[in-house]
Coordinates of C-alpha atoms in Angstrom, one line a residue:
M243 CA 129.2 91.2 142.9
P244 CA 126.1 92.8 144.6
R245 CA 123.5 94.0 142.2
T246 CA 123.9 97.7 143.2
C247 CA 127.6 97.5 142.7
R248 CA 127.1 95.7 139.3
L249 CA 124.7 98.4 138.1
K250 CA 127.1 101.1 139.2
A251 CA 129.9 99.3 137.3
E252 CA 127.8 98.9 134.2
G253 CA 126.8 102.6 134.5
I254 CA 130.5 103.5 134.6
V255 CA 131.2 101.3 131.6
R256 CA 128.4 102.9 129.6
K257 CA 129.5 106.4 130.6
D258 CA 133.1 105.5 129.5
A259 CA 131.8 104.3 126.2
Q260 CA 129.8 107.4 125.7
D261 CA 132.7 109.6 126.6
N262 CA 134.9 107.6 124.2
G263 CA 132.3 108.0 121.5
R264 CA 132.1 111.7 122.1
A265 CA 135.9 111.9 122.0
R266 CA 136.0 110.1 118.7
Q267 CA 133.4 112.4 117.3
C268 CA 135.4 115.4 118.5
E269 CA 138.5 113.9 116.9
R270 CA 136.7 113.5 113.6
K271 CA 135.4 117.0 113.8
E272 CA 138.9 118.3 114.4
R273 CA 140.2 116.3 111.5
R274 CA 137.4 117.6 109.3
M275 CA 138.5 121.2 110.1
A276 CA 141.5 120.8 107.7
K277 CA 140.4 122.2 104.3
L278 CA 142.6 120.7 101.6
A279 CA 143.0 121.1 97.8
F280 CA 144.6 118.5 95.6
L281 CA 145.8 119.4 92.1
G282 CA 146.4 116.6 89.6
L283 CA 144.5 113.3 89.6
G284 CA 146.8 111.0 87.7
V285 CA 147.7 107.4 88.7
M286 CA 149.4 108.8 91.9
G287 CA 147.3 111.9 92.7
Y288 CA 143.9 110.2 92.4
P289 CA 144.4 107.7 95.2
M290 CA 146.4 110.1 97.3
A291 CA 143.5 112.6 97.3
G292 CA 141.2 109.7 98.1
H293 CA 143.2 108.9 101.3
L294 CA 142.8 112.5 102.4
A295 CA 139.0 112.3 101.9
A296 CA 138.8 108.9 103.7
A297 CA 140.6 110.6 106.7
D298 CA 137.6 112.9 107.0
H299 CA 139.3 116.0 105.6
E300 CA 137.4 118.4 103.4
V301 CA 139.0 118.0 100.0
C302 CA 138.5 120.0 96.8
V303 CA 140.3 118.6 93.7
Y304 CA 141.4 120.0 90.4
N305 CA 142.4 118.1 87.2
R306 CA 143.0 119.5 83.8
T307 CA 140.6 116.9 82.4
T308 CA 137.4 117.8 84.3
S309 CA 135.8 114.4 83.8
K310 CA 138.4 112.8 86.0
A311 CA 137.7 115.3 88.8
E312 CA 134.0 114.5 88.4
A313 CA 134.7 110.8 88.7
W314 CA 136.8 111.4 91.8
V315 CA 134.0 113.3 93.5
A316 CA 131.5 110.6 92.6
Q317 CA 133.7 108.1 94.3
H318 CA 134.9 110.1 97.3
D319 CA 132.5 113.0 97.8
G320 CA 134.3 116.2 98.3
A321 CA 134.2 118.9 95.6
F322 CA 136.0 119.8 92.4
A323 CA 137.1 123.1 90.9
T324 CA 137.6 124.1 87.3
A325 CA 140.8 126.1 88.0
P326 CA 143.7 125.7 90.5
R327 CA 142.9 129.1 92.1
E328 CA 139.3 128.1 92.8
A329 CA 140.4 124.8 94.4
A330 CA 143.0 126.6 96.6
E331 CA 140.7 129.3 97.9
G332 CA 140.4 129.0 101.7
A333 CA 142.5 125.8 101.8
D334 CA 144.9 125.2 104.7
F335 CA 147.1 123.0 102.5
V336 CA 147.3 122.6 98.8
M337 CA 148.9 119.4 97.5
A338 CA 150.0 119.0 93.9
C339 CA 151.1 115.9 91.8
V340 CA 151.3 116.9 88.2
G341 CA 153.5 116.0 85.2
N342 CA 156.6 118.2 84.9
D343 CA 158.1 121.7 85.4
D344 CA 155.7 123.4 83.0
D345 CA 152.6 121.7 84.5
L346 CA 153.6 122.7 88.0
R347 CA 154.2 126.3 87.0
E348 CA 150.8 126.3 85.3
V349 CA 148.9 125.2 88.4
C350 CA 150.9 127.5 90.7
L351 CA 151.4 130.8 88.9
G352 CA 149.3 133.3 87.0
P353 CA 145.8 134.7 87.7
D354 CA 144.2 131.2 87.8
G355 CA 147.1 129.6 89.6
A356 CA 146.8 128.2 93.1
F357 CA 149.1 130.8 94.6
A358 CA 146.6 133.5 93.6
G359 CA 143.9 131.8 95.6
M360 CA 145.8 130.8 98.7
A361 CA 145.7 132.9 101.9
K362 CA 148.8 134.0 103.7
G363 CA 150.0 131.3 106.0
A364 CA 148.7 128.5 103.9
T365 CA 151.0 125.7 102.8
F366 CA 151.7 124.4 99.3
V367 CA 153.1 120.8 99.1
D368 CA 154.5 119.7 95.8
H369 CA 154.6 115.9 95.2
T370 CA 155.6 116.2 91.6
T371 CA 159.1 115.1 90.5
V372 CA 160.5 118.3 89.0
S373 CA 163.8 120.1 88.6
A374 CA 165.6 121.9 91.5
A375 CA 165.4 125.1 89.4
V376 CA 161.6 125.2 89.3
T377 CA 161.5 124.3 93.0
A378 CA 163.7 127.3 93.7
E379 CA 161.5 129.5 91.5
L380 CA 158.3 128.5 93.2
Y381 CA 159.7 128.6 96.7
A382 CA 160.7 132.2 96.1
A383 CA 157.3 133.1 94.6
A384 CA 155.5 131.4 97.5
N385 CA 157.6 133.3 100.1
E386 CA 156.8 136.6 98.4
A387 CA 153.1 135.8 98.6
G388 CA 153.3 134.8 102.3
I389 CA 152.8 131.1 101.5
A390 CA 154.8 128.2 102.9
F391 CA 156.2 125.8 100.2
V392 CA 157.4 122.2 100.7
D393 CA 158.9 120.1 97.9
A394 CA 157.9 116.6 98.6
P395 CA 158.4 114.1 95.8
V396 CA 157.2 110.6 96.4
S397 CA 158.5 107.0 95.7
G398 CA 156.5 103.8 95.8
G399 CA 154.6 103.9 92.5
Q400 CA 151.0 103.5 91.8
A401 CA 150.7 100.6 94.3
G402 CA 152.2 102.7 97.0
A403 CA 149.8 105.5 96.3
E404 CA 146.8 103.2 96.4
N405 CA 147.9 101.5 99.6
G406 CA 149.0 104.7 101.3
Q407 CA 152.5 103.4 101.6
L408 CA 154.6 106.1 99.9
S409 CA 158.0 107.2 100.8
I410 CA 158.1 111.0 100.9
M411 CA 161.3 113.0 100.8
C412 CA 160.9 116.6 101.7
G413 CA 162.7 120.0 101.5
G414 CA 161.7 123.3 102.9
D415 CA 161.6 125.3 106.0
Q416 CA 161.1 123.3 109.2
P417 CA 157.9 125.0 110.4
A418 CA 156.3 124.4 107.0
Y419 CA 157.3 120.7 107.0
D420 CA 156.0 120.4 110.6
A421 CA 152.6 121.7 109.6
A422 CA 152.3 119.6 106.5
E423 CA 153.8 116.3 107.9
P424 CA 150.6 115.0 109.6
I425 CA 148.6 115.5 106.4
M426 CA 151.3 113.7 104.3
Q427 CA 151.4 110.8 106.8
I428 CA 147.9 109.8 105.7
Y429 CA 149.3 108.3 102.5
A430 CA 152.9 107.6 103.6
K431 CA 154.9 104.8 105.2
L432 CA 157.8 107.2 105.7
C433 CA 157.9 111.0 105.5
R434 CA 161.1 112.9 106.3
R435 CA 162.5 116.3 105.9
I436 CA 166.0 116.0 104.3
G437 CA 166.9 119.7 104.4
A438 CA 166.2 123.2 103.0
S439 CA 164.1 123.9 100.0
G440 CA 165.1 121.7 97.0
A441 CA 166.5 118.8 99.2
G442 CA 163.4 116.7 98.6
Q443 CA 163.9 116.9 94.8
M444 CA 167.6 116.2 95.0
T445 CA 166.8 113.1 97.1
K446 CA 164.3 112.0 94.5
M447 CA 167.0 112.3 91.9
C448 CA 169.1 109.9 94.0
N449 CA 166.2 107.5 94.1
Q450 CA 165.8 107.5 90.3
I451 CA 169.6 107.1 89.8
A452 CA 169.6 104.0 92.0
I453 CA 166.5 102.5 90.4
A454 CA 167.9 102.9 86.8
G455 CA 171.0 100.8 87.6
L456 CA 169.0 98.2 89.6
V457 CA 166.4 97.6 86.8
Q458 CA 169.1 97.3 84.2
G459 CA 171.1 94.8 86.4
L460 CA 167.9 92.8 87.1
S461 CA 167.1 92.7 83.4
E462 CA 170.5 91.5 82.5
A463 CA 170.4 88.7 85.2
L464 CA 167.0 87.5 84.0
H465 CA 168.0 87.7 80.4
F466 CA 171.2 85.7 81.1
A467 CA 169.2 83.1 83.0
E468 CA 166.9 82.6 79.9
K469 CA 169.9 82.3 77.6
A470 CA 171.4 79.8 79.9
G471 CA 168.3 77.6 79.8
L472 CA 167.5 78.2 83.5
D473 CA 164.1 78.5 85.1
G474 CA 163.8 82.2 85.8
A475 CA 161.4 81.9 88.7
S476 CA 163.7 79.4 90.4
V477 CA 166.7 81.6 89.9
V478 CA 164.8 84.6 91.5
E479 CA 163.6 82.5 94.4
V480 CA 167.2 81.7 95.3
I481 CA 169.1 84.9 94.6
S482 CA 166.4 87.1 96.1
Q483 CA 167.2 85.8 99.5
G484 CA 170.8 87.0 99.3
A485 CA 172.7 90.2 98.5
A486 CA 171.0 90.5 95.1
G487 CA 167.6 90.9 96.6
S488 CA 165.7 94.2 96.0
W489 CA 162.3 95.7 95.8
Q490 CA 162.5 95.5 92.0
M491 CA 163.3 91.8 92.1
A492 CA 160.5 91.1 94.6
N493 CA 157.8 93.1 92.8
R494 CA 158.8 93.1 89.1
S495 CA 160.7 89.9 88.3
E496 CA 157.6 87.8 87.7
T497 CA 156.1 90.2 85.3
M498 CA 159.4 90.7 83.6
L499 CA 159.8 87.0 83.0
D500 CA 156.2 87.0 81.6
G501 CA 156.8 90.0 79.4
H502 CA 154.0 92.1 81.0
F503 CA 154.8 95.8 81.3
D504 CA 151.3 97.4 81.5
H505 CA 151.7 98.6 85.1
G506 CA 153.8 100.9 87.3
F507 CA 155.9 103.9 86.3
A508 CA 156.1 104.6 82.6
V509 CA 159.3 104.8 80.6
D510 CA 158.4 108.2 79.3
W511 CA 158.2 109.5 82.9
M512 CA 161.5 107.8 83.8
R513 CA 163.3 109.5 80.9
K514 CA 161.9 112.8 82.1
D515 CA 163.3 112.1 85.6
L516 CA 166.6 110.9 84.4
G517 CA 166.9 113.9 82.2
I518 CA 166.6 116.1 85.3
C519 CA 169.2 113.9 87.1
L520 CA 171.7 114.2 84.2
K521 CA 171.2 118.0 83.8
T522 CA 171.7 118.5 87.5
A523 CA 174.8 116.3 87.5
D524 CA 176.3 118.5 84.8
E525 CA 175.6 121.5 87.0
N526 CA 177.0 120.1 90.3
G527 CA 179.9 118.0 88.8
A528 CA 178.6 114.6 89.7
S529 CA 179.6 111.7 87.4
L530 CA 176.7 109.4 86.4
P531 CA 178.0 107.1 83.7
V532 CA 175.6 104.2 84.4
T533 CA 172.6 106.5 84.6
A534 CA 173.5 108.1 81.2
L535 CA 173.8 104.7 79.6
V536 CA 170.5 103.4 81.0
D537 CA 168.8 106.6 79.9
Q538 CA 169.8 105.7 76.3
F539 CA 168.5 102.2 76.8
Y540 CA 165.1 103.6 77.8
K541 CA 165.3 105.7 74.6
D542 CA 165.6 102.4 72.7
V543 CA 162.5 101.1 74.5
Q544 CA 160.7 104.2 73.4
K545 CA 161.7 103.5 69.8
M546 CA 160.2 100.0 70.3
G547 CA 156.9 101.6 71.1
G548 CA 157.3 101.1 74.8
G549 CA 157.0 104.7 76.0
R550 CA 154.0 103.8 78.2
W551 CA 155.5 100.5 79.3
D552 CA 156.6 100.1 82.9
T553 CA 160.3 100.8 83.6
S554 CA 161.0 97.1 84.0
S555 CA 160.6 96.8 80.2
L556 CA 164.4 97.2 79.9
I557 CA 164.4 93.3 79.6
A558 CA 162.4 93.6 76.3
R559 CA 165.2 95.6 74.8
L560 CA 167.7 92.8 75.7
R561 CA 165.4 90.1 74.3
Q562 CA 165.1 92.0 71.0
M563 CA 168.8 92.4 70.8
G564 CA 169.3 88.7 71.7

């Protein structure tokens, strides 16, 4: 290639690189324009809020224990507030991941609640697993205040939150979901609107119902293998490749065999969720005999001192009985 042509080509390449660089800078600036609040920095909320900050959004966090919010800011920059209302002021989206119905009401309602600080047209996204009743209550309160509300419980556990690989099941008005979906995608592997307000929480109940039976079945299989004198790891290696395979088997069988339950989703929280499922089943006429039974098995684990153990600890109950 003649020198003049080569210089022109190199100039074009440099110009393209500069243009691409400016485009990336503009893209980052556009992303930074989203002002977010995240309420609740537990084992799920802490990394979820971290993903939002890593995506260049402006994030203000709130946590009931202020020291945890301070630690988050030290790790991720951003800012923290001492009340939900303060965190929500000026935010385009307010995300919450707290403990239960009462915790959610506390961060949403009242003079210091997030709703009091949110501007009309802003969107509240609830990642907490709560009852359909409180979702209906808060959806109505948000509408009255001119705020969009999306119920968006998550599945995937602490590892899913840390790796940005959560499944998010959503309920709410389509425009509200459409606005919030790009934000949620930052920490999701799958995010989907199931239906109107409350549909996300109902879907999460389906999730917990399915998990309860799966974990009990896996616990019984591993316990049976131990009693039969079989090598549990070898049994899992074989049966995991067939119809018995599941996420629980792939991710929890090894620690179950070793008797390690200091990770994942706690029994206390699972009982809270199953209580919601059973109460809702009484209201809508669904029959959940296995779920009701496994709920009582988890009660036994609590009596063993395992309230903070992972839900896979059902096998410890069988070992104690055996």
